[in-house]
XYZ file of C-alpha atoms in Angstrom:
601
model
C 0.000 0.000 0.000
C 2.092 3.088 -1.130
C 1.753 6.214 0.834
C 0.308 9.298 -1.563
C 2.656 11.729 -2.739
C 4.491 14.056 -0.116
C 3.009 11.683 2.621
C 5.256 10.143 5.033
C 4.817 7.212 7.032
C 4.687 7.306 10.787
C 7.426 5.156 11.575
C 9.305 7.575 9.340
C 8.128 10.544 11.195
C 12.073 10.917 12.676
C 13.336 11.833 9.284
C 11.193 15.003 8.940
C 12.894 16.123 12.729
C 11.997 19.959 12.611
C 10.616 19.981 8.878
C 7.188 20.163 7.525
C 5.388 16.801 6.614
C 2.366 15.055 5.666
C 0.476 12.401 7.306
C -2.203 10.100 7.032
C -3.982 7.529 9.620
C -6.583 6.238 11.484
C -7.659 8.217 14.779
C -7.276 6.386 17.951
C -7.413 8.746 20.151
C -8.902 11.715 20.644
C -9.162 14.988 23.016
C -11.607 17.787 23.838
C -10.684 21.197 22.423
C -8.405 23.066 25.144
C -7.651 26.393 26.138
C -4.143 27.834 26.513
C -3.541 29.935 29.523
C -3.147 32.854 26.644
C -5.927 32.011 24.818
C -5.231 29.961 22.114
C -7.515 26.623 21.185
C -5.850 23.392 20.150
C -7.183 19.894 19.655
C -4.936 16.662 19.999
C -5.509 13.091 18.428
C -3.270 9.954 18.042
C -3.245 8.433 14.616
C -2.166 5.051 13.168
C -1.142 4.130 9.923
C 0.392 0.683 10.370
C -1.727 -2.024 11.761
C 0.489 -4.608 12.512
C 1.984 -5.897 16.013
C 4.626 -2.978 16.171
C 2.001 -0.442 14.774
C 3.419 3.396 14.801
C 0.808 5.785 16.264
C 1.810 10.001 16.513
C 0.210 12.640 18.532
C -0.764 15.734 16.785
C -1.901 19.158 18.010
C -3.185 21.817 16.221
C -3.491 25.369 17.877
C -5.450 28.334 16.270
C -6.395 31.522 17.879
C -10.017 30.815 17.915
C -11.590 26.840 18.247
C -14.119 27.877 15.638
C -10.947 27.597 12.905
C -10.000 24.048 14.261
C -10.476 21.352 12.104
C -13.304 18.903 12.314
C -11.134 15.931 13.788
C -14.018 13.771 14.221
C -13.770 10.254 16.108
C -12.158 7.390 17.200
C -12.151 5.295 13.365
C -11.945 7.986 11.612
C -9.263 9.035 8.682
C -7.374 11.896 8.470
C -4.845 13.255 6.047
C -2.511 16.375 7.782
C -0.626 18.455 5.153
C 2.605 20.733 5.847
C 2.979 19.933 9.957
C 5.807 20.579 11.848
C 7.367 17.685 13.661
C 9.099 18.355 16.591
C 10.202 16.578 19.786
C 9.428 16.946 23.320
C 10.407 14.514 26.185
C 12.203 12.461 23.883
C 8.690 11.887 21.755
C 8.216 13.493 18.603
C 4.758 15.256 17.947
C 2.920 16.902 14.941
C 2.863 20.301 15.683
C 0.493 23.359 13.496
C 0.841 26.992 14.761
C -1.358 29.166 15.080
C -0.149 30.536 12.133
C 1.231 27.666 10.500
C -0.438 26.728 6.622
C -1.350 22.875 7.951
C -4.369 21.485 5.805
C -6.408 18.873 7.555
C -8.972 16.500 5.784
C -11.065 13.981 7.855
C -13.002 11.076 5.704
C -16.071 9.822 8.308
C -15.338 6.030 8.988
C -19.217 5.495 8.192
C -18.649 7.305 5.004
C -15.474 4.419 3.568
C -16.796 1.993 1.304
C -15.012 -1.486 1.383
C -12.495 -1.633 -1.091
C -14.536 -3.311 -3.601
C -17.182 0.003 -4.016
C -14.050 1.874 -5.024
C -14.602 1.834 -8.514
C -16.994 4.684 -8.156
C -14.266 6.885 -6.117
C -11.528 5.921 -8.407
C -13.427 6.572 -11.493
C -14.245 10.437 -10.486
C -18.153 9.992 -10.312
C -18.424 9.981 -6.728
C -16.073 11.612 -4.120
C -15.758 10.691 -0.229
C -17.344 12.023 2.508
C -15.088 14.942 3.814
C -14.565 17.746 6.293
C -11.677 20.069 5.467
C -9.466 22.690 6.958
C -9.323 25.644 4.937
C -12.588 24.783 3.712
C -11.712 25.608 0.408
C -8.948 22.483 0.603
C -9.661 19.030 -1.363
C -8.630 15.799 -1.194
C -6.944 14.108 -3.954
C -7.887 11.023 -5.329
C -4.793 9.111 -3.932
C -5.184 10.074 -0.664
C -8.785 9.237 -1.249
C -7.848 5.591 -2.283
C -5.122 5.415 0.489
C -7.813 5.980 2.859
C -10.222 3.270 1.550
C -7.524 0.940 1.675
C -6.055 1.974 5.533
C -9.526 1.352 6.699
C -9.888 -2.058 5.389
C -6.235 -2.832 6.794
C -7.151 -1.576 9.713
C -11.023 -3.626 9.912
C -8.729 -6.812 9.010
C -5.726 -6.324 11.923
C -8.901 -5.960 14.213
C -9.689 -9.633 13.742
C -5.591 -10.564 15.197
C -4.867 -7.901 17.194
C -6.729 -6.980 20.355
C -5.565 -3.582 20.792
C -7.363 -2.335 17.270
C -10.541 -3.262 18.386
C -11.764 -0.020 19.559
C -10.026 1.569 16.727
C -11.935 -0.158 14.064
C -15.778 -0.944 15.511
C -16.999 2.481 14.415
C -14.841 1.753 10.936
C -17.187 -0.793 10.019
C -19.536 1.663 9.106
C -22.299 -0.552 10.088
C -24.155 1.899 11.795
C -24.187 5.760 12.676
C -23.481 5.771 16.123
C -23.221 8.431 18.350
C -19.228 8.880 19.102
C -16.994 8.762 21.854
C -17.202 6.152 24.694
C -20.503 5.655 25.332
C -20.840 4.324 21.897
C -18.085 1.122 22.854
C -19.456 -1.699 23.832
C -16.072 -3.330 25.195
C -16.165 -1.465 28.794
C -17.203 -3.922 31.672
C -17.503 -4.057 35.146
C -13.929 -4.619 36.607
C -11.178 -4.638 39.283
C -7.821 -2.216 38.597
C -6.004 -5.392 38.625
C -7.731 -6.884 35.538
C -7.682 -3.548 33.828
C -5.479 -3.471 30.588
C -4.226 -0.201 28.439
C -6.419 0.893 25.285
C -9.973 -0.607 26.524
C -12.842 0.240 28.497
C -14.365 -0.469 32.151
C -16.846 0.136 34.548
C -15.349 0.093 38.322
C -16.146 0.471 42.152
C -13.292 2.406 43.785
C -12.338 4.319 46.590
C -11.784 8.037 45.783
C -8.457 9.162 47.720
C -7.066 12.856 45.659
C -9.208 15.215 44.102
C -7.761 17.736 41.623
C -9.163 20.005 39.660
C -7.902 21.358 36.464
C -10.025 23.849 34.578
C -13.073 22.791 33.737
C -12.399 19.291 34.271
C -11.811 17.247 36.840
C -8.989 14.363 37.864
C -9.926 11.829 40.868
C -7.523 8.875 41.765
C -9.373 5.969 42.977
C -8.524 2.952 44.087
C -10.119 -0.831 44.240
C -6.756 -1.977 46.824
C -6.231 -4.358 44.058
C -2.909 -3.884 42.090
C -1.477 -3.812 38.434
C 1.550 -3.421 36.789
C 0.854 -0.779 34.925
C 0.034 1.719 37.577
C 2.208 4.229 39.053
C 4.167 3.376 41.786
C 3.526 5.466 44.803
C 6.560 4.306 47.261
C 5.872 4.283 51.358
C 7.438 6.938 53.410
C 11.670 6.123 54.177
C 11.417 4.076 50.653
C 13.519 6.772 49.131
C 16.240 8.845 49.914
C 14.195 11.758 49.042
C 12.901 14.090 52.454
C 9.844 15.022 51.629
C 7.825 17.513 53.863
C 4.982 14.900 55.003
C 2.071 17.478 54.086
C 3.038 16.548 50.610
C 3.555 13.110 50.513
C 1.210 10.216 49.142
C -0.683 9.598 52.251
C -1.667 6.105 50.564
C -2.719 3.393 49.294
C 1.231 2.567 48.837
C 2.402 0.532 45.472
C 0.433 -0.027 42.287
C -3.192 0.707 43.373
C -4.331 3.474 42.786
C -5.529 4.919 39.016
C -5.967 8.272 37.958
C -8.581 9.247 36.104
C -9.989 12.687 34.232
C -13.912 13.183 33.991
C -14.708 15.498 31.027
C -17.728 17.361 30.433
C -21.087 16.634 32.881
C -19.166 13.699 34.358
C -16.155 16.521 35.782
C -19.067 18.512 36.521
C -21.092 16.455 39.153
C -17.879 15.344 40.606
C -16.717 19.182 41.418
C -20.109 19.176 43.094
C -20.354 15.849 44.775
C -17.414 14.084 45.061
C -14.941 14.301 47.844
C -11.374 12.217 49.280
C -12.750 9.138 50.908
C -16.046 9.032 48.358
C -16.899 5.193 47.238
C -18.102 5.964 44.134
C -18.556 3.449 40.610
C -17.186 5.080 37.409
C -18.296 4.141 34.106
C -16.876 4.275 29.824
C -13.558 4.880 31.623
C -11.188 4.907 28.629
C -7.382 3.551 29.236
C -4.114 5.096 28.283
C -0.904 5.765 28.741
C 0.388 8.918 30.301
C 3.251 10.832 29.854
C 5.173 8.734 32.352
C 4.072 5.557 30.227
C 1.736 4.700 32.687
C -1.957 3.476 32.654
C -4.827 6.198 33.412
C -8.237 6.554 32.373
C -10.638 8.792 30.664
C -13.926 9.442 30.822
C -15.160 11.183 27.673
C -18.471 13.776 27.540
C -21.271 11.786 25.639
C -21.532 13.283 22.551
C -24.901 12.312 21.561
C -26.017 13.091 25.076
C -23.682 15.935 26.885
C -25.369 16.305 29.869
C -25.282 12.111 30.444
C -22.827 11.560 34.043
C -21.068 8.865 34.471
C -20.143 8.550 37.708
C -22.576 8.079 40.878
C -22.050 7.394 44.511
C -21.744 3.328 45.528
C -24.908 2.049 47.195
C -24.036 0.586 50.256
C -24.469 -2.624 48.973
C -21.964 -2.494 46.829
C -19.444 -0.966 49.250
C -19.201 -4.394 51.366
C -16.542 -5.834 49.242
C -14.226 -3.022 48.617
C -14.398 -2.198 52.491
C -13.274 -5.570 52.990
C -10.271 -5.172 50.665
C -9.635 -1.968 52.015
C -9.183 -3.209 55.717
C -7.042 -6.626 54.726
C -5.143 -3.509 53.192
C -4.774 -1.678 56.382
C -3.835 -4.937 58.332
C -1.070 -5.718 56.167
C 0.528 -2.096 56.773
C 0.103 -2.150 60.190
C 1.692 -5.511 60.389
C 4.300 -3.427 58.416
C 4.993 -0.813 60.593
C 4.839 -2.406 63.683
C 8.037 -4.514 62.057
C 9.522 -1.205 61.252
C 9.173 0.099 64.972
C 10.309 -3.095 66.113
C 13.766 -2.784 63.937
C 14.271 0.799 64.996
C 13.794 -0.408 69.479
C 17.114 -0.446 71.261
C 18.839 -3.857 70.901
C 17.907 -6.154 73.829
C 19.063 -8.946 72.575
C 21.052 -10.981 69.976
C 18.023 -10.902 67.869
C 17.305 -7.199 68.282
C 20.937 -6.560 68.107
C 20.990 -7.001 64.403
C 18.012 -4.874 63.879
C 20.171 -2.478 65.687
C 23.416 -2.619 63.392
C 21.327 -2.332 60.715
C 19.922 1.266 62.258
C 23.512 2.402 62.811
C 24.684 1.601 59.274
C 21.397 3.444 57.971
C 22.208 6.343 60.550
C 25.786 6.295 58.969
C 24.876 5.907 55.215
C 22.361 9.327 56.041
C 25.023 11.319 57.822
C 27.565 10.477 54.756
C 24.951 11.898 52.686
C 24.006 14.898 54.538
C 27.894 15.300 54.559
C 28.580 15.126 50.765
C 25.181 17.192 50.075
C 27.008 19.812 52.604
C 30.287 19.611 50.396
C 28.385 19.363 47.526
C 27.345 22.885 48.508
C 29.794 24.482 49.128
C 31.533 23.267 45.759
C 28.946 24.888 44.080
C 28.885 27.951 45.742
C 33.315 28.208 44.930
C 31.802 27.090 41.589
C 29.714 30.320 41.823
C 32.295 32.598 42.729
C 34.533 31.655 40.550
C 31.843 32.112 37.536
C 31.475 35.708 38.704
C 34.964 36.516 38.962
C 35.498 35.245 35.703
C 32.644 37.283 34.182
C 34.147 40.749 35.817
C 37.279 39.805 33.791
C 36.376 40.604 30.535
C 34.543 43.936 31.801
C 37.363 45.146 33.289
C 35.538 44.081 36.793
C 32.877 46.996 36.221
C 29.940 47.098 38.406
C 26.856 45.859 36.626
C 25.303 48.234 33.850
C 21.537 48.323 33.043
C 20.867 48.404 29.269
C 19.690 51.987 29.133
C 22.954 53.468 30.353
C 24.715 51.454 27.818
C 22.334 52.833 25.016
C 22.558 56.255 26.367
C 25.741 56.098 27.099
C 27.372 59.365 27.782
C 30.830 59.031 26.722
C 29.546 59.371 23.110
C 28.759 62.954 23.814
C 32.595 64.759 22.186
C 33.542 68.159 21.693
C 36.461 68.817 19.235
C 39.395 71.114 20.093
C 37.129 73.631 18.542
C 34.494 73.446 21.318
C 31.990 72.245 19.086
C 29.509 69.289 20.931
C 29.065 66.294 18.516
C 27.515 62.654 19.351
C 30.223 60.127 18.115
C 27.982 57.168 16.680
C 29.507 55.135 18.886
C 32.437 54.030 21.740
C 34.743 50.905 21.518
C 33.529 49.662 25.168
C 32.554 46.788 27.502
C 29.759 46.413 29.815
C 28.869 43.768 32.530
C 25.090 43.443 32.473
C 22.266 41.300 33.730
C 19.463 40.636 31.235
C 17.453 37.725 30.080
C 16.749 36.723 26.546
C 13.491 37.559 25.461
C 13.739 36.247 21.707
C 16.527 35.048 19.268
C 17.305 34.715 15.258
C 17.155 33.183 13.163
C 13.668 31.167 13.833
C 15.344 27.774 13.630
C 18.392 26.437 15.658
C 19.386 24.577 13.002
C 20.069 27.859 11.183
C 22.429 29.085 13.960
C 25.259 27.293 11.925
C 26.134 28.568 8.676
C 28.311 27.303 6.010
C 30.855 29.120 4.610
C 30.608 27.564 1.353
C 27.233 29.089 1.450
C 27.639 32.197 -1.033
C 24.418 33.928 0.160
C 26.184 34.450 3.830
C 29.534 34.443 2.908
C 31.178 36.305 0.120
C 33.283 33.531 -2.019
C 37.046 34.568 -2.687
C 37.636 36.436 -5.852
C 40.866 34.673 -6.628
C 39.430 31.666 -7.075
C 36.377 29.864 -8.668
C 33.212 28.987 -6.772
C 34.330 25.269 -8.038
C 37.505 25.104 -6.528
C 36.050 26.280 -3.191
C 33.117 24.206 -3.082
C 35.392 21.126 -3.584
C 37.661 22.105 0.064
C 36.214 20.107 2.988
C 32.614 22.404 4.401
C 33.304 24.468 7.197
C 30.280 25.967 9.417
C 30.773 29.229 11.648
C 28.283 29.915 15.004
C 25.873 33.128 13.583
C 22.822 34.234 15.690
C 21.474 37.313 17.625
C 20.024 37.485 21.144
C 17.279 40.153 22.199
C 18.322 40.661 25.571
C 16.250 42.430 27.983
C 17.147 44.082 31.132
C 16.699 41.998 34.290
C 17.257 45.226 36.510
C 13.941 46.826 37.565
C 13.471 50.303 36.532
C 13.350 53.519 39.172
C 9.632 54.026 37.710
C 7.627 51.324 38.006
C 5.807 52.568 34.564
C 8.810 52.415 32.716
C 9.526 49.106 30.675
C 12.782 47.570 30.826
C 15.421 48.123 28.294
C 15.767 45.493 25.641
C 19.078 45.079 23.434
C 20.198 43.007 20.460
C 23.302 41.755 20.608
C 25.177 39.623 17.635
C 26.337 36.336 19.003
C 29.649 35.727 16.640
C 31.228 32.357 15.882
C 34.199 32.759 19.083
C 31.583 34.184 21.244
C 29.436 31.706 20.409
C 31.919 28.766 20.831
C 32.975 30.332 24.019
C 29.116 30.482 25.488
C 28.175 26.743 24.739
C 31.637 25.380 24.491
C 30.655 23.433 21.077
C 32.016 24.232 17.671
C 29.571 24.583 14.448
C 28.340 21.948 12.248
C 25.793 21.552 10.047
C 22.781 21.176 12.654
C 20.465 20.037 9.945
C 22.205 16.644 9.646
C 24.028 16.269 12.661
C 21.038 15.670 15.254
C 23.033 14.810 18.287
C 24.842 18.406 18.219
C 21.563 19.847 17.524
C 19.876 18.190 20.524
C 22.951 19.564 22.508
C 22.351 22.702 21.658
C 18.996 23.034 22.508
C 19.486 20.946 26.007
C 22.715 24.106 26.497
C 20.053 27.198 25.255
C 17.456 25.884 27.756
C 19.840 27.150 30.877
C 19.936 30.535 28.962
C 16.383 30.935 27.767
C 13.923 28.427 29.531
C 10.817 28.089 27.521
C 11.878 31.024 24.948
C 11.690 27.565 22.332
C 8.744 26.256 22.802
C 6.592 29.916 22.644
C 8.617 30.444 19.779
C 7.360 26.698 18.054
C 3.534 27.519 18.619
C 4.208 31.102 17.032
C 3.267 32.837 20.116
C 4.230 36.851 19.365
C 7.610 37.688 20.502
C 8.963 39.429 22.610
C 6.303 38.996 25.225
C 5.166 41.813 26.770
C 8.354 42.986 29.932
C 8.241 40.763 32.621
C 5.590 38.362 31.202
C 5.285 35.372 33.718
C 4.954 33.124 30.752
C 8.602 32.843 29.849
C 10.114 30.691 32.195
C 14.190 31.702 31.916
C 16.258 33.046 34.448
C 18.633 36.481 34.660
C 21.874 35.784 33.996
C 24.933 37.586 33.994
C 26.720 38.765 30.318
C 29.421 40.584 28.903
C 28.475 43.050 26.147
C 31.023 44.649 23.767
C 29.898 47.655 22.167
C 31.736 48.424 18.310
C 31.105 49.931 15.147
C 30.825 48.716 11.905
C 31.454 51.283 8.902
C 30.265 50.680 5.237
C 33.952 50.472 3.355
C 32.075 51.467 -0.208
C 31.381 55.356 1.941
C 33.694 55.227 4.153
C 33.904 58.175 6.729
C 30.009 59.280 6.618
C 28.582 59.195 10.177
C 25.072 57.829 8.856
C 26.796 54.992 7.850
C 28.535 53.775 10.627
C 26.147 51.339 12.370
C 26.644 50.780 16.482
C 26.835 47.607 17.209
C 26.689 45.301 20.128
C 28.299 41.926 20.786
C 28.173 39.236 23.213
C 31.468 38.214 24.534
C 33.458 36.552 27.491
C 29.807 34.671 28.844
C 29.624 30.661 29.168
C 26.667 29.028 29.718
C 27.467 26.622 32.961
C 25.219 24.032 33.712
């Protein structure tokens, strides 16, 4: 089955790293339009394009400034074909990313709309066209991708017969019947305990509600059955790990792999903001499985779309309480059997018996002050580490005090009268400053255009005494080019005023000097590239990301969104003079230069 043209396959997705792509696939997964905290509305889904036991799924999000221009994803079975998406990687997973601005065309074929493959003659022949929603509207679907799609379905309705996990992903791509979507319309959810409970299907339970959490408009309860699985997240008992924690904060329990968390959309989050609270037996039904960003299993439970205000979750009749209480206290038996052991190891030895318990305390006493000693010297390492970092940086500026940006812009030693006693404003001083600023936005767009090549004639002018041949042919060398908007970390006297912001040209020894890496070509060498950006993260946070989902930069001065710290720079100020009119003061261009910084981690 060959992908349409400029299509690439999912398992392929790593070779379009940071470049536009298309994509086509089944949806099996999908989740309710979201707000960003600045306004923004984007829709995720999970799409599959291979259905056999390795099968490559991909999440996608598309953000847009208002949810009215977000594309008609549609539901679980469905087809979609995404032109011209970004793919990028976060947390080591790469992701289909569209912009708000970004050109991404979406085009979502119904699965009740897919004929089996032998109905396609009428498709293939031009007399009859699939079912479609499309984003732009104006955007069509070609009669590949058209063909490709009647042909993933019916992979996809076969795999379902071998492989388990495509179940859910094909029932509504039978097209049997229009069904309402989303979980209520999946008839594989059953009554079960969390230690039955497997990824990608769907239950009904009786559990135990023990956290409460609310996030926007929805709603996340953990809940527990005091039966365990696998899959869960481990919550470790207090002293398990080396980690002091301050006890108001700790997982008060159930300890291990008991307890799942779960997120109640719609009606469902609704009634449980009202009526649900910690200790709460409740029975939860349609509660979808999945994997979380920690690759471990949670649930779902989805609004009813053909009936929103339908809840899900109720209060457990005592009747069906009897059971779970009992778990619940063969639960609390074990653990008190548990720490009564614990208090017995910790007594004072009394004899032989005990006195072994009470080695052991010594050597755990021991290991803990060794730690609390190396964390001590670990300290104070850093804070010599610290010291020296600053002395270092006062080197280059000839130890100067630190210098807000708006004395170095205004800087008064331009101001020159001439033997004659005439005042003039020299366009600019050869000088270094010492400055604290953070950077508020960078060029170019890309990091893998930091690097250029200087066999690149549109960046670097080609010697004259020899041919663009001959110089093509010696080995490629790449030079560090890229400017920093710096802005001024110093509050202002006024309070209305608005901090200073700079640019400053980040050259190829600067640059090699701040991340201690030399250039390459960034667009084939990935591991350099990832170093960069894991290096640029201590200097600018977030700045990346806002910058990926074409948030407008620079953010407004002191915006709480960008998440970088101040940090301490040297900034050499020059002048650059055009050598074609040499000598004319309107030419010569002030310019300003990082230098003598390193980025320490």
């Amino acid at each position: 089955m060959n992908l349409p043209p400029r299509f690439t396959a999912i398992s392929q997705a790593e070779s379009k790293e940071n470049q536009a792509a298309g994509f086509i696939g089944i949806v099996t997964d999908v989740s309710p339009v979201t707000q960003t905290r600045w306004g923004d509305a984007y829709v995720t889904f999970w799409l599959q394009d291979e259905f056999d036991i390795n099968g490559s799924r991909m999440m996608f999000k598309i953000f847009k400034r208002n949810k009215n221009y977000l594309p008609e994803v549609g539901s679980v079975g469905d087809v979609i074909a995404i032109r011209n998406i970004t793919v990028k990687r976060f947390n080591l997973r790469l992701e289909g990313i569209s912009a708000t601005k970004d050109t991404t065309e979406t085009i979502t074929f119904p699965a009740k709309g897919i004929p089996i493959p032998e109905l396609k003659d009428a498709i293939a022949g031009g007399a009859q066209t699939l079912a479609y929603s499309a984003t732009p509207p104006y955007v069509k679907p070609t009669m590949q991708e058209q063909m490709y799609a009647i042909q993933l379905r019916h992979t996809a309705t076969r795999a379902s017969m071998f492989l388990p996990g495509a179940k859910a992903v094909t029932e509504q791509a039978m097209g049997g019947r229009a069904v309402p979507t989303g979980p209520a319309s999946m008839k594989s959810h059953k009554l079960a305990l969390i230690k039955d409970m497997q990824l990608f299907s769907f239950y009904d339970i009786r559990a135990e509600v023990v956290k409460v959490f609310f996030e926007r408009g929805d709603v996340d309860i953990y809940i527990t059955d005091y039966t365990e699985n696998p899959l869960l997240f481990n919550y470790e008992e207090p002293g398990a790990s080396c980690h002091e924690n301050d006890s108001s904060t700790q997982w008060q329990g159930p300890y291990g792999q008991m307890t799942l968390a779960v997120r109640l959309y719609g009606a469902s989050g609704e009634w449980a903001r009202r009526n649900v609270r910690e200790g709460d037996f409740v029975f939860v039904k349609n509660i979808r499985t999945k994997l979380s960003k920690v690759n471990k299993m949670e649930g779902q439970v989805h609004e009813d779309r053909a009936n929103p205000q339908q809840v899900d979750i109720r209060r457990l009749l005592q009747s069906d309480i009897a059971e779970l209480k009992r778990r619940k206290r063969a639960y609390d038996n074990q653990m008190n059997r548990h720490d009564k052991t614990i208090y017995r190891a910790n007594e004072p030895p009394e004899t032989a018996a005990k006195g072994k318990q009470g080695k052991r305390g010594k050597r755990q006493e021991k290991k803990k002050k060794l730690k609390e000693e190396r964390d001590l010297a670990r300290a104070v390492e850093n804070r010599v580490l610290e010291q020296k970092f600053e002395e270092e940086m006062a080197l280059p500026a000839g130890n100067n005090p630190h210098s807000n940006l708006a004395n170095i812009i205004s800087n008064n030693r331009r101001q020159n009268r001439t033997p004659g006693g005439a005042e003039t404003v020299l366009p600019f001083v050869c000088a270094k400053y010492r400055a604290r600023v953070r950077v508020v936005d960078f060029k170019p767009d890309n990091l893998e255009d930091f690097a250029q090549s200087l066999a690149n004639p549109s960046y670097n002018d080609l010697p004259t005494d020899s041919s663009y041949e001959d110089w093509d042919s010696t080995p490629k060398k790449w030079e560090w080019a890229f400017a920093l908007l710096l802005e001024d970390a110093q509050p202002t006297r006024d309070p209305g005023t608005p901090p200073s912001r700079m640019r400053v040209v980040v050259s190829n020894d600067a640059a090699e000097y701040l991340l201690k890496m030399d250039a390459t070509d960034l667009r084939v060498d990935k591991r350099a590239l990832e170093d960069l950006r894991e290096k640029l993260f201590f200097l600018w946070g977030n700045l990346e990301e806002l910058k990926c989902i074409n948030l407008l930069l620079p953010l407004p001065p002191y915006s709480q969104r960008l998440s970088n710290r101040p940090f301490d720079c040297c900034i050499e100020e020059y002048g650059y003079i055009d050598p074609q009119i040499y000598g004319e003061e309107t030419n010569c261009q002030r310019i300003y230069r990082m230098c003598g910084t390193t980025i320490m981690e």
